[in-house]
Amino acid sequence: MDGPAIRADGITKRFGDKVALDAVDLEVHAGEIYGFLGPNGAGKSTLTRVLCTLLAPTEGRATVAGHDVDKEPTAVRLRIGVALQEAALDDKQTGVELLRLQGRFYGLTKAETDQRLSDLRRLIDIGDALDQRVATYSGGMRRRLDLAMALVHNPQVLFLDEPTTGLDPVSRVAVWEEVRRLNDELGMTVFLTTQYLEEADELADRVGIIAGGKIVAEGPPAELKRSIGSDLVVVDVEDDHVDGARRTLDAVDGAGEIQVEGTRLTVPVEDGARSLSPIAVALSEASVQVTELALRRPTLDDVFFDVTGQRIVEQEDVS
Amino acid sequence: MSTREQAARDESEATGIVGRPAGFWRDLSSVALRALRQIPREPEAIIPALIIPLFFFVVNVGALGDIAGATGVEDFKAFQIPVAIVFAVTGVSRASALVTDITDGYFDRLLVSPVHRTALLLGLMVADLALVIGLSIPVLILGFALGVTFEAGVVGVLVFLLFAGSWGLAFTGFPYAIALRTGNPAAVNSSFLLFFPFAFLTTTFLPQEALTGWLATIADYNPVTYLLAALRSLISTGWDVTALWQGAAAILLVGAVSFTIAFRALRGRTSRK
């Protein structure tokens, strides 16, 4: 594949008066895992559906695997694998029947499909259940089968739309390991949408953060986090001490721009270990009633907050 | 070229297994085979279609056999076999399964594959044709067991099955149109209501000459009247060309209307707007 695996130029998608995507520009390199992060309703799934040829953009142009999603949808479909938000399966069929059917849709011969089933056995890893109807599968088994179906035809680009939503932690880690393996061993380009910060942090070479239909930040996770400081000092104070705490922290040497959420103040600093004591002393001398004082590393949620003033609230689901 | 890209290219070249267009006929057979595989796994959808025609046959023959004799029907069992067939095949489709595909997201999975869009609906219809012919056979066996014979002979039986299957197929467009337009299981179930005017405002119980008033008028315009006449002719008359072409025309007319709205609905459902 020459050129970028995915390229979007000014993609806008409107549904009536509602603007779901607002002139999105995007470039995903071949062999890259690109994490597309944002809260529910931010436009993640809409962009995925445009890139997967399910939706036509209202404006703009996008190519996937070198083919225009609007003008050459069949060429794109042959080169992509897609696992949409819900594991899209037919409960009345067995796992093997669905995989074989998928092979037929992509023009594979029976021998080729058998070969691919053998290749994918490690991923599927559901033993004899593969010959049972999908209705009997657990959530994790369904998701693994869904992923295997997306891979039957050896796609160049794999789209994963919130691949671990609703999975237990063990199944989630198994999916992460497989995505990493596909990328490491096969060089498959992966476009991954997620609302889980940990997932984007764990898997993505680069992350795009979308809010209100626009990409508001983009880069490698470490670089994005570094952009708001090396460390964060988090100070929780009593209700009527927020203003005092803010004035005090503003005066501390090396403190970055303070973010205030309710009674919580977050202060970016270059060296957390060195900054913690001066901050504690300053707050004490100013008679600020502190209920909690903590030091932590920035997360992608902090990056999101920094650019949008909001949190991606679903993060507590991960752990 | 990066190491990862090279790895991908090596894998692809080593196995040579990559996606390619399967072709319309393979797409059609893939969709049809999946649908046919589903049928025996959903006995709850098939058993009523088997029982209802047999029930009506027994009740109609038992309750109206003597009265029908007064209207000139010599063998009311033979007269009722086509009715039972129409009851068996009208409205039988995979539309409910299609709605399940839409609501569960499997339909989207099909749409991101290179499958031909028309095959998604035609494949289901092929399965329906096999199913309705299958549903006709028990009714025919019952008729044979009760002494009904075909004046048109063995070939007439095959033509009878062809007409029954074609009618069943022609009618499927309506539930599919509703399924594709709404994606709503309740709406698809309510499409069964369409069955009643077609099946009852016609020569279900008495011959056309015995109908009077508004029912006679409606029956004149109901395609099922001509379908029943064609089916009955194969049993009672032999090869009545007029009855057969009128029956075929009725099927084609209903099929043209129902397929038009069904494929328009498919185009709407698969539109990327």
XYZ file of C-alpha atoms in Angstrom:
592
model
C 0.000 0.000 0.000
C 1.514 3.306 -1.089
C 0.684 6.438 0.855
C -1.340 6.622 4.040
C -3.632 3.754 5.021
C -6.380 6.229 5.837
C -6.665 9.828 4.751
C -9.556 12.170 5.421
C -9.647 15.688 3.999
C -12.285 18.006 5.384
C -14.836 15.286 6.084
C -18.133 16.812 7.129
C -21.231 14.792 7.861
C -24.564 16.444 8.533
C -27.808 14.755 9.518
C -30.377 17.438 8.816
C -29.293 20.446 10.858
C -27.042 18.402 13.116
C -23.345 18.481 12.292
C -21.889 15.130 13.349
C -18.454 15.682 11.767
C -17.074 19.126 11.134
C -14.291 19.251 8.512
C -12.247 16.393 9.967
C -8.717 15.988 8.612
C -6.927 12.781 9.446
C -3.997 10.722 8.264
C -3.225 7.234 9.531
C 0.060 5.701 8.378
C 0.296 2.139 7.129
C 1.114 -0.237 9.984
C -0.014 2.192 12.662
C -2.521 1.724 15.478
C -4.545 4.906 15.568
C -6.714 5.441 18.616
C -9.763 7.619 18.097
C -10.877 8.842 21.469
C -13.882 10.814 22.571
C -17.034 10.707 24.661
C -20.325 9.269 23.466
C -21.851 11.347 20.673
C -18.564 13.058 19.783
C -18.553 11.683 16.227
C -16.330 8.604 16.566
C -18.788 6.103 15.161
C -19.923 8.482 12.413
C -16.371 8.879 11.110
C -15.843 5.126 11.337
C -19.022 4.544 9.323
C -17.867 7.034 6.685
C -14.468 5.366 6.402
C -16.090 1.897 6.263
C -18.334 3.017 3.363
C -21.560 2.760 5.378
C -22.124 6.512 5.180
C -21.242 8.989 2.457
C -19.654 12.226 3.637
C -21.691 15.378 3.097
C -18.469 17.188 2.184
C -14.821 16.269 1.904
C -12.958 13.241 0.627
C -11.538 10.152 2.282
C -9.390 7.291 1.063
C -8.814 3.951 2.749
C -6.098 1.586 1.504
C -5.607 4.002 -1.373
C -9.232 3.954 -2.578
C -11.873 6.642 -2.379
C -14.594 5.596 0.092
C -17.272 7.412 -1.888
C -16.284 6.567 -5.464
C -14.756 3.098 -5.004
C -16.647 1.564 -2.089
C -16.231 -2.037 -3.263
C -12.452 -1.666 -3.559
C -12.397 -0.272 -0.012
C -14.658 -3.042 1.340
C -12.336 -5.723 -0.033
C -9.402 -4.237 1.852
C -10.919 -3.502 5.236
C -12.024 -5.597 8.157
C -14.655 -4.151 10.444
C -15.779 -5.034 13.949
C -18.567 -2.617 14.801
C -19.638 -1.451 18.231
C -21.868 -4.418 19.038
C -20.619 -7.877 18.093
C -22.711 -8.257 14.934
C -23.450 -11.958 14.722
C -26.273 -14.294 13.787
C -27.303 -16.249 16.877
C -28.894 -19.006 14.806
C -25.612 -19.978 13.115
C -22.537 -21.657 14.555
C -19.197 -19.884 14.746
C -17.766 -22.003 11.938
C -20.784 -21.372 9.724
C -20.440 -17.627 10.165
C -16.707 -17.674 9.447
C -17.227 -19.769 6.312
C -20.035 -17.490 5.174
C -17.750 -14.513 5.667
C -15.108 -16.248 3.541
C -17.665 -16.771 0.765
C -18.616 -13.089 0.754
C -14.949 -12.207 0.195
C -14.564 -14.686 -2.654
C -12.396 -17.185 -0.756
C -12.421 -20.812 -1.820
C -13.234 -23.493 0.742
C -9.537 -24.393 1.024
C -8.595 -20.744 1.548
C -11.252 -20.339 4.216
C -9.991 -23.491 5.951
C -6.486 -22.030 5.879
C -7.713 -18.778 7.399
C -9.672 -20.626 10.089
C -6.480 -22.414 10.964
C -4.540 -19.111 11.023
C -7.162 -17.488 13.240
C -7.509 -20.409 15.652
C -5.371 -18.714 18.283
C -7.551 -15.618 18.201
C -10.827 -17.503 18.195
C -9.691 -19.772 21.024
C -13.151 -20.941 21.935
C -12.535 -24.654 21.463
C -15.477 -26.868 20.544
C -17.877 -23.964 21.016
C -16.999 -22.912 17.476
C -19.337 -25.675 16.304
C -22.130 -24.504 18.589
C -24.677 -21.837 17.840
C -23.614 -18.302 18.636
C -26.636 -17.865 20.936
C -24.773 -19.985 23.517
C -21.637 -17.773 23.495
C -20.528 -15.480 26.296
C -19.817 -11.803 25.612
C -16.077 -12.449 25.326
C -16.544 -15.353 22.925
C -18.872 -13.270 20.769
C -16.352 -10.443 20.585
C -13.502 -12.805 19.642
C -15.612 -14.414 16.918
C -16.609 -10.954 15.692
C -12.953 -9.976 15.448
C -12.062 -13.228 13.670
C -14.829 -12.587 11.116
C -13.354 -9.171 10.430
C -10.000 -10.838 9.685
C -11.027 -13.806 7.513
C -9.995 -12.083 4.277
C -6.666 -10.717 5.535
C -7.650 -7.028 5.430
C -5.051 -4.279 5.097
C -6.891 -1.975 7.477
C -8.833 -3.116 10.514
C -11.562 -0.897 11.976
C -12.470 -1.616 15.560
C -15.371 0.424 16.884
C -15.216 0.295 20.677
C -14.012 -3.301 20.609
C -14.010 -3.879 24.349
C -17.164 -2.091 25.441
C -19.061 -4.373 27.789
C -16.234 -6.895 28.144
C -14.869 -8.130 31.449
C -11.262 -7.132 32.224
C -9.811 -10.510 31.221
C -11.540 -10.504 27.831
C -10.552 -6.880 27.349
C -6.881 -7.663 27.860
C -7.175 -10.640 25.475
C -8.543 -8.369 22.756
C -5.749 -5.858 23.378
C -3.133 -8.587 23.054
C -4.613 -9.766 19.774
C -4.789 -6.264 18.328
C -1.166 -5.730 19.286
C -0.162 -9.062 17.738
C -1.985 -8.293 14.485
C -0.161 -5.020 14.307
C 3.256 -6.332 15.343
C 3.326 -9.563 13.374
C 1.241 -8.724 10.324
C 1.742 -4.999 10.137
C -1.999 -4.480 9.975
C -3.149 -0.886 10.229
C -5.694 -0.558 13.036
C -8.192 2.261 13.421
C -9.574 1.914 16.913
C -12.344 4.022 18.366
C -12.745 3.969 22.092
C -14.108 5.893 25.000
C -11.666 4.121 27.306
C -8.552 6.159 28.023
C -6.582 3.183 29.187
C -7.306 1.377 25.937
C -6.065 4.237 23.775
C -3.054 4.686 26.042
C -2.241 0.991 25.974
C -2.622 0.306 22.285
C -2.354 3.386 20.138
C 0.792 4.662 18.434
C -1.082 7.910 17.938
C -4.316 9.211 19.356
C -6.836 11.587 17.862
C -9.228 13.197 20.307
C -12.621 14.195 18.938
C -15.184 16.445 20.577
C -18.245 17.997 18.984
C -17.374 16.512 15.602
C -13.909 18.103 15.478
C -10.479 16.677 16.172
C -9.202 18.788 19.051
C -5.856 17.103 19.714
C -3.682 14.526 17.989
C -0.344 12.852 18.612
C 1.370 9.982 20.404
C -0.215 9.467 23.843
C 3.003 10.232 25.724
C 3.520 13.448 23.775
C -0.060 14.592 24.344
C 0.238 13.967 28.060
C 3.591 15.694 28.210
C 2.029 18.738 26.579
C 0.155 19.522 29.785
C 3.098 18.940 32.143
C 5.194 16.115 33.499
C 3.195 15.707 36.698
C -0.055 16.897 38.160
C -0.642 17.936 41.734
C -4.283 17.423 42.659
C -5.660 19.425 45.573
C -9.129 18.918 47.032
C -10.304 21.699 49.331
C -13.324 22.657 51.405
C -16.147 24.402 49.521
C -15.329 27.989 50.469
C -11.560 27.639 50.068
C -11.400 27.240 46.306
C -10.587 30.874 45.531
C -7.956 31.030 48.256
C -6.368 27.820 47.074
C -6.281 29.113 43.518
C -4.572 32.362 44.523
C -2.046 30.422 46.583
C -1.260 27.900 43.892
C -0.921 30.635 41.271
C 1.928 32.039 43.320
C 3.848 28.752 43.567
C 7.008 28.672 41.445
C 6.804 26.339 38.408
C 3.033 25.849 38.580
C 1.296 25.707 35.205
C -2.237 26.758 34.345
C -4.555 25.611 37.120
C -7.657 23.635 36.198
C -10.607 23.906 38.577
C -13.423 21.369 38.714
C -15.732 21.988 41.674
C -13.560 21.825 44.763
C -10.701 20.083 42.958
C -7.731 22.037 41.648
C -5.222 20.409 39.328
C -1.802 22.003 38.955
C 0.617 20.936 36.179
C 4.227 20.944 37.390
C 7.527 19.855 35.862
C 8.787 17.897 38.856
C 6.034 16.634 41.104
C 8.271 15.249 43.864
C 9.998 18.608 44.304
C 6.833 20.675 43.966
C 4.652 18.803 46.428
C 6.238 20.139 49.616
C 6.252 23.834 48.618
C 2.628 23.520 47.575
C 1.633 21.882 50.859
C 3.485 24.540 52.853
C 1.991 27.417 50.831
C -1.533 26.070 51.288
C -0.993 25.588 54.985
C 0.416 29.101 55.443
C -2.581 30.513 53.552
C -4.902 28.567 55.917
C -6.541 26.716 53.031
C -8.538 23.724 54.329
C -7.156 20.857 52.218
C -9.084 17.555 52.267
C -6.749 15.697 49.942
C -3.418 16.343 48.285
C -2.073 13.940 45.665
C 0.523 13.653 42.939
C -0.157 11.781 39.697
C 0.866 11.493 36.068
C -1.287 13.219 33.417
C -3.762 10.996 31.570
C -5.433 11.381 28.190
C -8.492 12.505 30.122
C -6.437 15.458 31.373
C -5.522 16.209 27.770
C -9.203 16.031 26.849
C -10.083 18.312 29.758
C -7.327 20.705 28.790
C -8.730 21.178 25.278
C -12.470 20.853 25.910
C -13.015 21.748 29.569
C -14.870 18.445 30.007
C -14.034 14.953 31.130
C -14.605 11.689 29.300
C -16.835 10.387 32.054
C -16.902 6.737 31.007
C -13.330 6.226 32.107
C -14.344 4.688 35.432
C -15.685 1.679 33.548
C -12.126 0.617 32.844
C -10.264 -1.190 35.566
C 8.633 0.729 3.351
C 8.413 0.092 7.095
C 9.136 -3.289 8.668
C 5.458 -3.634 9.504
C 4.354 -2.910 5.946
C 6.905 -5.409 4.677
C 5.581 -8.011 7.124
C 2.059 -7.443 5.872
C 3.137 -7.747 2.254
C 5.123 -10.914 3.015
C 2.103 -12.480 4.727
C -0.175 -11.580 1.861
C 2.226 -12.919 -0.745
C 2.940 -16.062 1.258
C -0.668 -17.090 1.650
C -2.121 -15.330 -1.387
C -5.373 -15.179 0.533
C -6.961 -11.810 0.087
C -10.518 -10.663 -0.438
C -11.880 -10.460 -3.975
C -15.374 -10.040 -5.397
C -17.267 -13.316 -5.083
C -19.643 -12.559 -7.955
C -23.389 -12.081 -7.927
C -24.393 -15.755 -8.112
C -22.100 -16.789 -5.282
C -23.384 -13.897 -3.184
C -26.938 -14.973 -3.965
C -26.293 -18.594 -3.005
C -24.434 -17.553 0.160
C -27.347 -15.451 1.379
C -29.876 -18.140 0.396
C -27.918 -20.969 2.047
C -27.645 -19.048 5.291
C -31.391 -18.355 5.230
C -32.215 -21.987 4.456
C -29.982 -23.117 7.317
C -31.905 -20.836 9.659
C -35.327 -22.248 8.781
C -35.224 -25.588 10.648
C -33.641 -23.743 13.573
C -36.755 -21.603 13.947
C -39.561 -24.173 14.252
C -41.678 -21.540 15.976
C -41.818 -19.638 12.685
C -42.681 -22.657 10.552
C -45.118 -24.722 12.624
C -47.989 -22.178 12.458
C -47.568 -21.996 8.680
C -48.029 -25.776 8.583
C -50.923 -25.992 11.043
C -53.072 -23.029 9.915
C -53.821 -24.298 6.388
C -54.532 -27.818 7.608
C -56.832 -26.437 10.327
C -58.770 -24.261 7.881
C -58.994 -27.124 5.423
C -60.561 -29.447 7.982
C -62.919 -26.755 9.330
C -64.008 -25.484 5.892
C -64.639 -28.957 4.513
C -66.478 -30.028 7.657
C -68.605 -26.884 7.980
C -69.301 -25.896 4.380
C -69.069 -29.119 2.389
C -72.842 -29.663 2.185
C -73.704 -25.997 1.517
C -71.075 -25.798 -1.243
C -72.708 -28.731 -2.950
C -75.778 -26.569 -3.501
C -73.666 -24.008 -5.407
C -72.488 -26.552 -7.918
C -69.174 -27.625 -6.324
C -68.962 -31.350 -6.827
C -65.854 -32.121 -4.744
C -65.434 -29.563 -1.975
C -62.194 -31.195 -0.743
C -60.637 -30.629 -4.169
C -62.098 -27.106 -4.130
C -60.441 -26.376 -0.763
C -56.959 -27.772 -1.430
C -55.878 -24.647 -3.370
C -57.247 -22.492 -0.533
C -55.147 -24.417 1.966
C -52.132 -23.956 -0.293
C -52.703 -20.198 -0.522
C -53.042 -20.047 3.270
C -49.808 -22.019 3.610
C -47.677 -19.863 1.356
C -49.055 -16.325 1.608
C -46.949 -14.059 3.786
C -44.304 -16.672 4.603
C -40.919 -14.956 4.403
C -37.614 -14.327 6.143
C -38.627 -10.732 6.852
C -38.535 -11.237 10.626
C -35.008 -12.650 10.354
C -34.051 -9.656 8.209
C -35.303 -7.283 10.915
C -33.254 -9.203 13.477
C -30.187 -8.743 11.245
C -30.897 -5.008 11.057
C -31.442 -4.535 14.796
C -28.507 -6.775 15.799
C -26.085 -5.051 13.434
C -25.420 -8.129 11.279
C -26.935 -6.304 8.294
C -24.265 -3.605 8.691
C -21.617 -6.326 8.691
C -23.004 -7.515 5.365
C -22.972 -3.946 4.046
C -19.286 -3.452 4.838
C -18.520 -6.600 2.858
C -18.376 -6.489 -0.965
C -21.615 -8.501 -1.279
C -24.002 -7.352 -4.035
C -26.826 -5.395 -2.423
C -29.562 -7.013 -4.515
C -28.311 -10.454 -3.474
C -29.082 -9.544 0.139
C -32.795 -9.540 -0.681
C -32.962 -11.915 -3.625
C -31.076 -14.564 -1.642
C -33.742 -14.447 1.050
C -36.434 -14.709 -1.610
C -34.781 -17.788 -3.101
C -34.917 -19.377 0.350
C -38.566 -18.326 0.627
C -39.379 -20.017 -2.667
C -37.886 -23.281 -1.408
C -39.735 -22.888 1.882
C -43.180 -22.211 0.411
C -42.876 -25.140 -1.975
C -41.893 -27.227 1.041
C -44.946 -25.985 2.947
C -47.217 -26.852 0.019
C -46.208 -30.498 0.014
C -47.908 -31.574 3.306
C -51.132 -29.941 2.132
C -50.925 -31.776 -1.177
C -50.230 -35.057 0.625
C -53.330 -34.479 2.740
C -55.337 -33.900 -0.409
C -54.039 -37.087 -2.019
C -54.804 -39.001 1.197
C -58.401 -37.743 1.012
C -58.738 -38.905 -2.579
C -58.138 -35.635 -4.449
C -56.716 -36.284 -7.907
C -55.287 -33.985 -10.584
C -56.988 -33.933 -13.976
C -53.761 -32.380 -15.347
C -51.738 -35.378 -14.149
C -48.243 -35.416 -12.667
C -47.081 -32.445 -14.713
C -50.143 -30.631 -13.426
C -48.990 -31.279 -9.848
C -45.612 -29.746 -10.662
C -47.263 -26.729 -12.283
C -49.529 -26.483 -9.240
C -46.435 -26.333 -6.984
C -44.821 -23.799 -9.307
C -47.871 -21.531 -9.105
C -48.053 -21.907 -5.319
C -44.347 -21.153 -4.943
C -44.488 -18.208 -7.324
C -47.462 -16.729 -5.491
C -45.719 -17.135 -2.135
C -42.624 -15.479 -3.602
C -44.631 -12.654 -5.187
C -46.226 -11.845 -1.839
C -42.930 -11.752 0.113
C -42.114 -8.306 -1.241
C -44.654 -6.738 1.130
C -43.187 -7.969 4.436
C -39.653 -7.317 3.146
C -40.579 -3.754 2.212
C -41.934 -3.201 5.731
C -38.867 -4.852 7.295
C -36.444 -2.727 5.298
C -38.371 0.507 5.692
C -38.981 0.222 9.436
C -36.431 -2.225 10.867
C -39.197 -2.882 13.380
C -40.227 -6.441 14.351
C -43.746 -5.381 15.405
C -44.350 -3.696 12.059
C -43.233 -6.830 10.226
C -45.558 -8.992 12.320
C -48.440 -6.676 11.494
C -47.789 -7.208 7.777
C -49.702 -10.455 8.306
C -52.847 -8.292 8.191
C -52.326 -7.937 4.434
C -53.027 -11.648 4.180
C -56.706 -11.322 5.209
C -58.164 -9.246 2.365
C -56.203 -11.232 -0.198
C -57.174 -14.599 1.303
C -60.792 -14.040 2.326
C -62.276 -11.466 -0.077
C -62.247 -14.003 -2.853
C -63.525 -17.444 -3.775
C -62.198 -19.019 -0.595
C -65.468 -20.634 0.402
C -67.680 -20.541 -2.692
C -67.177 -20.354 -6.462
C -67.181 -16.953 -8.141
C -70.646 -17.439 -9.623
C -72.092 -17.943 -6.135
C -70.699 -14.692 -4.744
C -73.018 -11.694 -4.625
C -72.958 -7.968 -3.860
C -69.788 -6.181 -2.778
C -67.886 -9.408 -2.163
C -68.430 -10.458 -5.775
C -67.143 -7.087 -6.956
C -64.035 -7.181 -4.781
C -63.365 -10.808 -5.707
C -63.382 -9.790 -9.373
C -60.404 -7.501 -8.645
C -58.620 -9.745 -6.146
C -55.643 -11.507 -7.805
C -56.149 -14.488 -5.502
C -59.448 -15.201 -7.288
C -57.515 -15.891 -10.487
C -54.776 -17.774 -8.667
C -57.356 -20.074 -7.063
C -59.087 -20.543 -10.413
C -55.795 -21.594 -12.002
C -54.944 -24.000 -9.190
C -58.460 -25.469 -9.183
C -58.393 -25.914 -12.930
C -55.347 -28.195 -12.655
C -57.264 -30.382 -10.209
C -60.754 -30.351 -11.697
C -60.507 -29.418 -15.386
C -57.073 -30.346 -16.725
C -55.227 -27.856 -18.884
C -57.387 -24.724 -18.924
C -55.118 -22.250 -20.711
C -57.286 -19.224 -19.925
C -57.359 -19.973 -16.201
C -53.618 -20.618 -16.170
C -52.568 -17.438 -17.950
C -54.936 -15.362 -15.823
C -53.459 -16.972 -12.701
C -49.924 -16.328 -13.953
C -50.821 -12.713 -14.761
C -52.248 -12.232 -11.252
C -48.999 -13.537 -9.734
C -46.902 -11.327 -12.005
C -48.985 -8.275 -11.165
C -48.693 -8.753 -7.408
C -45.023 -9.671 -7.765
C -44.301 -6.535 -9.827
C -45.902 -4.315 -7.180
C -44.396 -6.028 -4.137
C -40.903 -6.428 -5.615
C -40.872 -2.794 -6.714
C -41.600 -1.521 -3.224
C -39.277 -4.102 -1.630
C -36.285 -3.218 -3.800
C -36.968 0.485 -3.353
C -36.929 -0.139 0.385
C -33.655 -2.048 -0.008
C -32.166 0.875 -1.888
C -33.264 3.182 0.923
C -31.824 0.889 3.606
C -28.481 0.498 1.843
C -28.255 4.157 0.868
C -25.223 5.856 2.385
C -26.954 9.243 2.785
